[in-house]
Tab-separated table of C-alpha atoms and ligand atoms in Angstrom:
chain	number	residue	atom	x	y	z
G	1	UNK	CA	174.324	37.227	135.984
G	2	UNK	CA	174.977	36.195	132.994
G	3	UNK	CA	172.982	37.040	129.653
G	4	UNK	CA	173.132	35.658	126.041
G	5	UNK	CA	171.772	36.326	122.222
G	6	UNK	CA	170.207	39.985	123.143
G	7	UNK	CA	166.908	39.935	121.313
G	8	UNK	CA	166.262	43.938	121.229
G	9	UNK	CA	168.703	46.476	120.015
G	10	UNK	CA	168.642	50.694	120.762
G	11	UNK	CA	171.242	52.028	118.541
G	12	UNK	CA	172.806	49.261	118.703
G	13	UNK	CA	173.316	48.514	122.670
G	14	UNK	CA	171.539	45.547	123.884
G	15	UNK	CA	168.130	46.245	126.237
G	16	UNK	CA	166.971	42.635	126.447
G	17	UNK	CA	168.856	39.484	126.905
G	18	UNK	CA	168.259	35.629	127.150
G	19	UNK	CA	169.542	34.282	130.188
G	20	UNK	CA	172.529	32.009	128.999
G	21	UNK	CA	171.288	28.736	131.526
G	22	UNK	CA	167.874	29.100	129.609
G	23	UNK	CA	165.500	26.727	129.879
G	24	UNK	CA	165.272	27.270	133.805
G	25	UNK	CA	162.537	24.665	134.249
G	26	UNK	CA	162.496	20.984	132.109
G	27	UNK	CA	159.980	18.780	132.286
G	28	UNK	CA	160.979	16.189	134.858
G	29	UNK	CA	160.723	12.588	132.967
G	30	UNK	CA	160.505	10.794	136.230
G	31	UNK	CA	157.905	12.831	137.803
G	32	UNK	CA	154.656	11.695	136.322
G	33	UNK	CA	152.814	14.954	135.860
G	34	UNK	CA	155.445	17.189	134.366
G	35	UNK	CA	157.269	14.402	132.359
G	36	UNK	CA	156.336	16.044	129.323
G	37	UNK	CA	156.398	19.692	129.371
G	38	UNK	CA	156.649	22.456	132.014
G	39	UNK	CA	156.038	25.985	130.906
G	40	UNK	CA	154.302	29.244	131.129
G	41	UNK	CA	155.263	30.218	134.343
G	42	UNK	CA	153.771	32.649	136.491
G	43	UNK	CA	155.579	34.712	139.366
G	44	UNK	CA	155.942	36.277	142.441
G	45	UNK	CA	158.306	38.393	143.601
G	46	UNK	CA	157.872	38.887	147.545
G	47	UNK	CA	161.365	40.767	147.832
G	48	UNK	CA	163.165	38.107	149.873
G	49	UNK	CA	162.170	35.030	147.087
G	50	UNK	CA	160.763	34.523	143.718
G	51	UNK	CA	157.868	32.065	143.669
G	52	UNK	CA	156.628	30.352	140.619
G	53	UNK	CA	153.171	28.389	139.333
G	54	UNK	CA	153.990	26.837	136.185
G	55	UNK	CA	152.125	24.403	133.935
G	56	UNK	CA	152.948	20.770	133.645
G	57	UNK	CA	151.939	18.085	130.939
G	58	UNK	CA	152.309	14.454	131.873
G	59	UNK	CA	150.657	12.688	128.581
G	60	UNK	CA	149.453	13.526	125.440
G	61	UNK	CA	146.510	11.826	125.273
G	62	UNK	CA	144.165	14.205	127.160
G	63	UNK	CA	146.758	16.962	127.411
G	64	UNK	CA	145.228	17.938	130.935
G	65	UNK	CA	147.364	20.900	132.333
G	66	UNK	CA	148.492	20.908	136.287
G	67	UNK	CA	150.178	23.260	137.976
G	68	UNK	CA	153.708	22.846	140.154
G	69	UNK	CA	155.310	25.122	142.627
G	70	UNK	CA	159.106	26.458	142.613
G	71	UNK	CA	161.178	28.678	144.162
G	72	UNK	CA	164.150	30.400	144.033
G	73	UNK	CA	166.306	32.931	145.792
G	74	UNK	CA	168.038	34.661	143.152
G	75	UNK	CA	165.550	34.538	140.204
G	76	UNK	CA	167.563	32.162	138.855
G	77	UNK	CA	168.070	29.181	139.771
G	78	UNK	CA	164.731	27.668	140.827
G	79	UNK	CA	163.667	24.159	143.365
G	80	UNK	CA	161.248	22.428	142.491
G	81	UNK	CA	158.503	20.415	144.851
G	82	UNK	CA	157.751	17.594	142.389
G	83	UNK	CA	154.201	17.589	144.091
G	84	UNK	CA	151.279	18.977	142.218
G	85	UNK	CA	150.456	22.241	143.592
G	86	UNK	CA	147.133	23.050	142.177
G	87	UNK	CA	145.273	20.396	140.025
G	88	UNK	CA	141.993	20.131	138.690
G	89	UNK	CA	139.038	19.086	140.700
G	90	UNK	CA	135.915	20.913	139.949
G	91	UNK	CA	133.931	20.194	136.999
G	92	UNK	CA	134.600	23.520	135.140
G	93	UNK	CA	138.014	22.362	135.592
G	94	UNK	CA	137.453	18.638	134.045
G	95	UNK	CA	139.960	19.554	130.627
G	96	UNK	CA	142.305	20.799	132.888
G	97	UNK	CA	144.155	24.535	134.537
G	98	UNK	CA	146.308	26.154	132.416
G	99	UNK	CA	148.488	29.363	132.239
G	100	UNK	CA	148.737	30.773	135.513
G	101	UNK	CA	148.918	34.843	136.205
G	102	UNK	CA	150.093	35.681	139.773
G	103	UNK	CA	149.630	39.287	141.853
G	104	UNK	CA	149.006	40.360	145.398
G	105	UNK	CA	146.063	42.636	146.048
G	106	UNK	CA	146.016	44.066	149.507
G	107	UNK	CA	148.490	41.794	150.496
G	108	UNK	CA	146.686	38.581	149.596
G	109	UNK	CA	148.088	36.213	147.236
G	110	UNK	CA	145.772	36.031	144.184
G	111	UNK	CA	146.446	33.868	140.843
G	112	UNK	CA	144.044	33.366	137.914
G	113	UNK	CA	144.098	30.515	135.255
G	114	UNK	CA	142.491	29.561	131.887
G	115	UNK	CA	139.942	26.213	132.847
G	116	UNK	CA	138.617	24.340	130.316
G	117	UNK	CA	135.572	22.285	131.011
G	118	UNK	CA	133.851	22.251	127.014
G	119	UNK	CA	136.720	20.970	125.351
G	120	UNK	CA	135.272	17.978	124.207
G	121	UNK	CA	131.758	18.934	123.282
G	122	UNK	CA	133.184	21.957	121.961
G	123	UNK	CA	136.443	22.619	120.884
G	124	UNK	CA	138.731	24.490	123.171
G	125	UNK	CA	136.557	26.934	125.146
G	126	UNK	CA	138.026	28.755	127.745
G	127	UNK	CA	137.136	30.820	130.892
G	128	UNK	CA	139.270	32.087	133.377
G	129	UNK	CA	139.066	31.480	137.099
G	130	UNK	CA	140.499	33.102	140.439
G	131	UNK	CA	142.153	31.884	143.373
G	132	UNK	CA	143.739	32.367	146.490
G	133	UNK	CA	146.628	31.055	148.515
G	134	UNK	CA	148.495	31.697	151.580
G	135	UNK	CA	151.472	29.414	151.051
G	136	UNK	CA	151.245	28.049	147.067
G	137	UNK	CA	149.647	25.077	147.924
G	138	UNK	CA	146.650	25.109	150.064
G	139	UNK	CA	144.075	27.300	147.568
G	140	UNK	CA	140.909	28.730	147.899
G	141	UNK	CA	138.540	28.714	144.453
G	142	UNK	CA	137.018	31.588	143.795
G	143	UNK	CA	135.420	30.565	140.527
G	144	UNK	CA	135.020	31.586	137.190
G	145	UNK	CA	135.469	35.314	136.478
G	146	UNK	CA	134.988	35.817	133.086
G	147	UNK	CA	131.595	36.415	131.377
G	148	UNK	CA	130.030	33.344	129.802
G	149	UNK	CA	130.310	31.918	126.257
G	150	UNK	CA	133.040	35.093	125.921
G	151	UNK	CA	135.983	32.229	125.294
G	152	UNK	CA	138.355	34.745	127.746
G	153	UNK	CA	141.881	33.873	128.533
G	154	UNK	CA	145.187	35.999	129.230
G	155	UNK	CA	143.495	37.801	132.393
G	156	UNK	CA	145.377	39.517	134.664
G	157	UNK	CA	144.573	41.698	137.479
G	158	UNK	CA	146.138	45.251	138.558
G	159	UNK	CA	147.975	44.730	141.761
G	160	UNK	CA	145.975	47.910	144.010
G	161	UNK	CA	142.982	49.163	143.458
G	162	UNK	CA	142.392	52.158	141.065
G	163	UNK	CA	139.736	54.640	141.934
G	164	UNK	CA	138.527	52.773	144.126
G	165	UNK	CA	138.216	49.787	141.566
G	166	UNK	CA	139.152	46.261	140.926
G	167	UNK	CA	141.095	46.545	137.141
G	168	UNK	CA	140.809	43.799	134.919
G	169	UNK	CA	142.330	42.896	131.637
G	170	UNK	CA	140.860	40.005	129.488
G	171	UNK	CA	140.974	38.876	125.701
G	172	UNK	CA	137.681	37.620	124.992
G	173	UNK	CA	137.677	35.606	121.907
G	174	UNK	CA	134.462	35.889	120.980
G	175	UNK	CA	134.460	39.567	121.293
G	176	UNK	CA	135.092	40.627	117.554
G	177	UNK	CA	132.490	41.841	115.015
G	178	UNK	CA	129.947	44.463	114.275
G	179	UNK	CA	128.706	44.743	117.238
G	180	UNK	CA	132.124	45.145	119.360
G	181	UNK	CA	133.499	47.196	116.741
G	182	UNK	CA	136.662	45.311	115.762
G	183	UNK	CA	137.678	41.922	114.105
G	184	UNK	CA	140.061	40.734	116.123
G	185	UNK	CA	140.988	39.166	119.532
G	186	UNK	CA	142.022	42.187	121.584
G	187	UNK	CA	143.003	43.218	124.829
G	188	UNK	CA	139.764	44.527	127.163
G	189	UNK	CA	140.132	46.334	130.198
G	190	UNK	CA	136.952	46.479	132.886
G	191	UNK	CA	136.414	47.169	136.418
G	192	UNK	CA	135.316	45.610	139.636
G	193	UNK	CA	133.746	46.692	142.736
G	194	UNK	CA	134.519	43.014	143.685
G	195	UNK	CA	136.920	40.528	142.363
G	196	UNK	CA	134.444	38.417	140.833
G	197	UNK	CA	131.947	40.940	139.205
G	198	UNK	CA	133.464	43.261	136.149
G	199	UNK	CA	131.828	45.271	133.925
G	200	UNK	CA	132.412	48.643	132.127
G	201	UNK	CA	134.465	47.128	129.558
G	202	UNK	CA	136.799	48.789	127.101
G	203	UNK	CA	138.331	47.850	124.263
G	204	UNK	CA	142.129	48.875	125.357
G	205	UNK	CA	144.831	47.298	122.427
G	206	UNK	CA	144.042	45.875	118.753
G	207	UNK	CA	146.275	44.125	117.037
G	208	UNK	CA	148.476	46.614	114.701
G	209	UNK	CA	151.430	45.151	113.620
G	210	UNK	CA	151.844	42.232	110.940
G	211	UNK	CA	153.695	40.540	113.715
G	212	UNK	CA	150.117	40.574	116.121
G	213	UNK	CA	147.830	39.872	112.844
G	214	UNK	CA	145.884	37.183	114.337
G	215	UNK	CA	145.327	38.416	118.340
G	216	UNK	CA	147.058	39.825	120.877
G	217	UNK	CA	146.619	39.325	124.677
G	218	UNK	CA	148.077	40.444	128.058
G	219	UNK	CA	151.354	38.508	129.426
G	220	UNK	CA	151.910	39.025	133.419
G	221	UNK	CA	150.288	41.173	135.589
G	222	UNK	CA	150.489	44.882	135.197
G	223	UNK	CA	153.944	46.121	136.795
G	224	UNK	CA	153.534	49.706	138.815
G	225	UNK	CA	156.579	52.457	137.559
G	226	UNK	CA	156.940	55.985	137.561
G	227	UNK	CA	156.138	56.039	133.474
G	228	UNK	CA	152.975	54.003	134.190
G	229	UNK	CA	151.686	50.291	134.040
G	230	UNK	CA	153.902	48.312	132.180
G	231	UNK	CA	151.934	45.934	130.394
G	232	UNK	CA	154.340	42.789	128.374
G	233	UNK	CA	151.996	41.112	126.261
G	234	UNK	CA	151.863	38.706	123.557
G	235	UNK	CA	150.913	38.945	119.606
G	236	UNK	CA	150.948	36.440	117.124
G	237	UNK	CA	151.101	36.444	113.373
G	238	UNK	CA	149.051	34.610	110.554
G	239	UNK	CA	151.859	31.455	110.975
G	240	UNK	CA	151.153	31.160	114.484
G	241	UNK	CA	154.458	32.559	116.034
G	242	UNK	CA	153.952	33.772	119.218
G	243	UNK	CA	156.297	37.561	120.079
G	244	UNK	CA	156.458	39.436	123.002
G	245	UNK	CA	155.399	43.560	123.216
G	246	UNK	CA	155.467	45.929	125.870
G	247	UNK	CA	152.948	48.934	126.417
G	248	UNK	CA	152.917	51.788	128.766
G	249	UNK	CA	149.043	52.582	130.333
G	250	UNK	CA	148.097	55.618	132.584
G	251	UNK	CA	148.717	55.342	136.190
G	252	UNK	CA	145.569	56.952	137.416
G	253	UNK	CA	143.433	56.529	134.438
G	254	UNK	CA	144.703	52.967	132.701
G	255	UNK	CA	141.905	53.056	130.032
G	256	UNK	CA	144.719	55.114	128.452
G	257	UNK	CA	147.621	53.715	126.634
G	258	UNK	CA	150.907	56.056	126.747
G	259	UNK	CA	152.888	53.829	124.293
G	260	UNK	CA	153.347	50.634	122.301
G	261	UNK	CA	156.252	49.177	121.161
G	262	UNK	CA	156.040	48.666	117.039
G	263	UNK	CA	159.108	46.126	117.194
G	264	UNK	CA	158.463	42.835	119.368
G	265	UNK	CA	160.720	42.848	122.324
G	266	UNK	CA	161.303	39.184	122.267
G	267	UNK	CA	160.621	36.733	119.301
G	268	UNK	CA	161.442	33.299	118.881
G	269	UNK	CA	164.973	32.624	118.067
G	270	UNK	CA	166.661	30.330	120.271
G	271	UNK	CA	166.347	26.155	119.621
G	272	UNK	CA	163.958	25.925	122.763
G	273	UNK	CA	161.719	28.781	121.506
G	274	UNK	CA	161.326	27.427	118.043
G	275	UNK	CA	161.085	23.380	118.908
G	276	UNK	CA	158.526	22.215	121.170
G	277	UNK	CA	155.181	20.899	121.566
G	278	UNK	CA	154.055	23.878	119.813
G	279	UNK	CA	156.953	25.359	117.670
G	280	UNK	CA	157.613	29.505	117.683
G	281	UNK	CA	156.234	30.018	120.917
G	282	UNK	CA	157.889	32.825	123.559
G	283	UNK	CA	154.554	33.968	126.066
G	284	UNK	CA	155.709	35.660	128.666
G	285	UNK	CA	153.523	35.034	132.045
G	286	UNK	CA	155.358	36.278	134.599
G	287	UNK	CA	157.413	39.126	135.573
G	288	UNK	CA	159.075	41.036	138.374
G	289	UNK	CA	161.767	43.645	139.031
G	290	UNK	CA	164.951	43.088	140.942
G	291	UNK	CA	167.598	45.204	141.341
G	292	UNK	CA	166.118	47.684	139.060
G	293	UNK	CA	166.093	44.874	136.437
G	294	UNK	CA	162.925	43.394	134.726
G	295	UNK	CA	162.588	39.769	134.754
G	296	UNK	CA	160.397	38.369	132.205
G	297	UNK	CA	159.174	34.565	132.980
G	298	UNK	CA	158.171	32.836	129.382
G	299	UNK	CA	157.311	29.970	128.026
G	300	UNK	CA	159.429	28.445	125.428
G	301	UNK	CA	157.859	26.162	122.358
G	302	UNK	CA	154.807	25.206	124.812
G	303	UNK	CA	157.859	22.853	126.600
G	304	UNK	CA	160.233	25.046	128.952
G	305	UNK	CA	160.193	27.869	131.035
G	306	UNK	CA	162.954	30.497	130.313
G	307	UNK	CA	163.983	33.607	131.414
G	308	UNK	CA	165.239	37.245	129.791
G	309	UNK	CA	166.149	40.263	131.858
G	310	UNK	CA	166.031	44.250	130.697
G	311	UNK	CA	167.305	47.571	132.858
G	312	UNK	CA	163.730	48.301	134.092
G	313	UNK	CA	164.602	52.233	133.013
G	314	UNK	CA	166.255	51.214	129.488
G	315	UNK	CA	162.618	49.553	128.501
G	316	UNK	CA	160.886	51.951	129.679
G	317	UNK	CA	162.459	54.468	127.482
G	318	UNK	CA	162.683	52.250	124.751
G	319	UNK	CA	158.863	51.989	124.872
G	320	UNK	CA	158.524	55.889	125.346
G	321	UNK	CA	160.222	56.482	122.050
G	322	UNK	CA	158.134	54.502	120.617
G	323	UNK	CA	159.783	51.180	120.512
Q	401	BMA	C1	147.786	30.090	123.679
Q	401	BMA	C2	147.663	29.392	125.027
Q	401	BMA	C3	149.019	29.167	125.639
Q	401	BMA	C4	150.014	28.601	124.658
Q	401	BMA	C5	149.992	29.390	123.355
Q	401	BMA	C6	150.918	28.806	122.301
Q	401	BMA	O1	146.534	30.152	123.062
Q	401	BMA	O2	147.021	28.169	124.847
Q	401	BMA	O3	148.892	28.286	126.710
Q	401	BMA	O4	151.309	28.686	125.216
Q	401	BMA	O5	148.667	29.404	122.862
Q	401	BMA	O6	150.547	27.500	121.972
């Protein structure tokens, strides 16, 4: 494996690093549908292969998101179908499907992604739906999940149950004021007795750092360790710029968060992280560990996919102390 420009530093040895064959996935010019960009990828580790859902742009005009399958054996190197896996059909889906989140619950394939039907009326309004698939390209809609007019994106659902409960974490835009008790975007958590109905929500993470001034929302899926859920999520600042953090939430009770990193674990710094469709931009969407090493799937610049890889146990601590 090889690993380039380390982007997180623990008195002074390396934690996090940029895989050097970064961008794994390009847009493929001569496939109309991801000619343009191909990013924010989400992933599934199954233990034999890594399977990815990313995001594909084909024009500008309408900038209506699809979604394409690849896989790969090493976590690496990744093939490509060149077929549209999921695209949009339903009329909550009319502006198109956008950042994919994949997890298995009770051994079913599950992924949610941001649909937005409104945009034109208006602006960019988003919910988030569910679905389910066997084999990444025959899916089953399960709808929207996210409570109406709440402008919800970045959800992600715990891979088991907890207490008996569904877990959910959203960032509902629309969320902020008086009468939710904070001003800005933030990360919820809520529960299910299905996978369709939450409630109890909680406010879980505001924004705290300069560097997560604006909003901050949940990357991939919670990841189970023996420290807790590791939650990598995303912040970004009052110029737009997009940085990854990592938090540590209780394994039984996950309402509770252990620790936050202060410092961003990733920020953009590489060409393909700060030029793209939408400059600054790393948001990490999927993740997995292999070998006792996270992988962390991102999206560069809203244009590539990419890839940067930490000692599971060497994060973890980092985030213990504090980060
Ligand atoms: C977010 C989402 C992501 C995108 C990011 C940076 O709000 O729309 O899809 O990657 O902005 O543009």
């Amino acid at each position: 494996m090889v690993l380039k420009t380390n982007s997180l530093y623990k008195s002074g040895k390396a934690l996090m690093g940029r895989y050097k064959k970064n961008p794994i996935l390009l847009p493929n010019k001569d496939v109309w549908w991801e000619s343009k960009a191909v990013f924010n990828p989400a992933i599934l580790y199954d233990g034999n292969k890594v399977h990815m859902l990313y995001r594909a742009i084909g024009e500008y005009k309408q900038y209506i998101s699809r979604f394409g399958y690849a896989c790969s054996t090493d976590g690496f190197t990744f093939e490509r179908k060149n077929e549209i896996a999921f695209g949009p059909t339903e009329g909550y889906e009319k502006y198109g499907l956008e950042d994919p989140r994949l997890m298995t619950i009770d051994n079913q394939v599950y992924f949610s992604y941001v649909v937005l039907s409104d945009y034109v009326v208006k602006g960019p309004i988003g919910s988030t739906a569910l679905a389910t698939t066997n084999d990444f390209h025959n899916c089953t809609r399960l709808g929207i999940i996210t409570s109406k007019g709440s402008d919800n994106k970045d959800v992600v659902l715990f891979p088991e149950k907890i207490n008996q409960k569904y877990v959910l974490l959203h960032r509902p835009r629309s969320w902020v004021g008086p009468k939710f008790g904070i001003d800005k975007p933030s990360i919820w958590i809520a529960e299910g007795n299905t996978l369709s109905n939450f409630e109890k929500n909680t406010i879980l993470m505001k924004p705290e750092q300069d560097w997560e001034e604006l909003k901050i929302g949940s990357g991939p899926p919670p990841i189970k360790t023996k420290h807790g859920w590791l939650l990598i999520y995303h912040g970004v600042d009052k110029d737009l710029v997009y940085r990854t953090g990592a938090a540590l939430l209780d394994l039984n009770n996950p309402v509770k968060v252990i620790a936050r990193t202060k410092e961003p674990v990733l920020q953009p710094q590489e060409p393909y992280e700060r030029i793209g469709d939408v400059n600054n931009v790393v948001f990490p969407t999927g993740a997995c560990v292999i070998d006792e090493k996270l992988h962390v799937y991102y999206g560069g610049a809203d244009k590539v996919c990419c890839l940067a890889v930490v000692e599971l146990n060497a994060l973890l601590q980092y985030i213990l102390n504090g980060g």
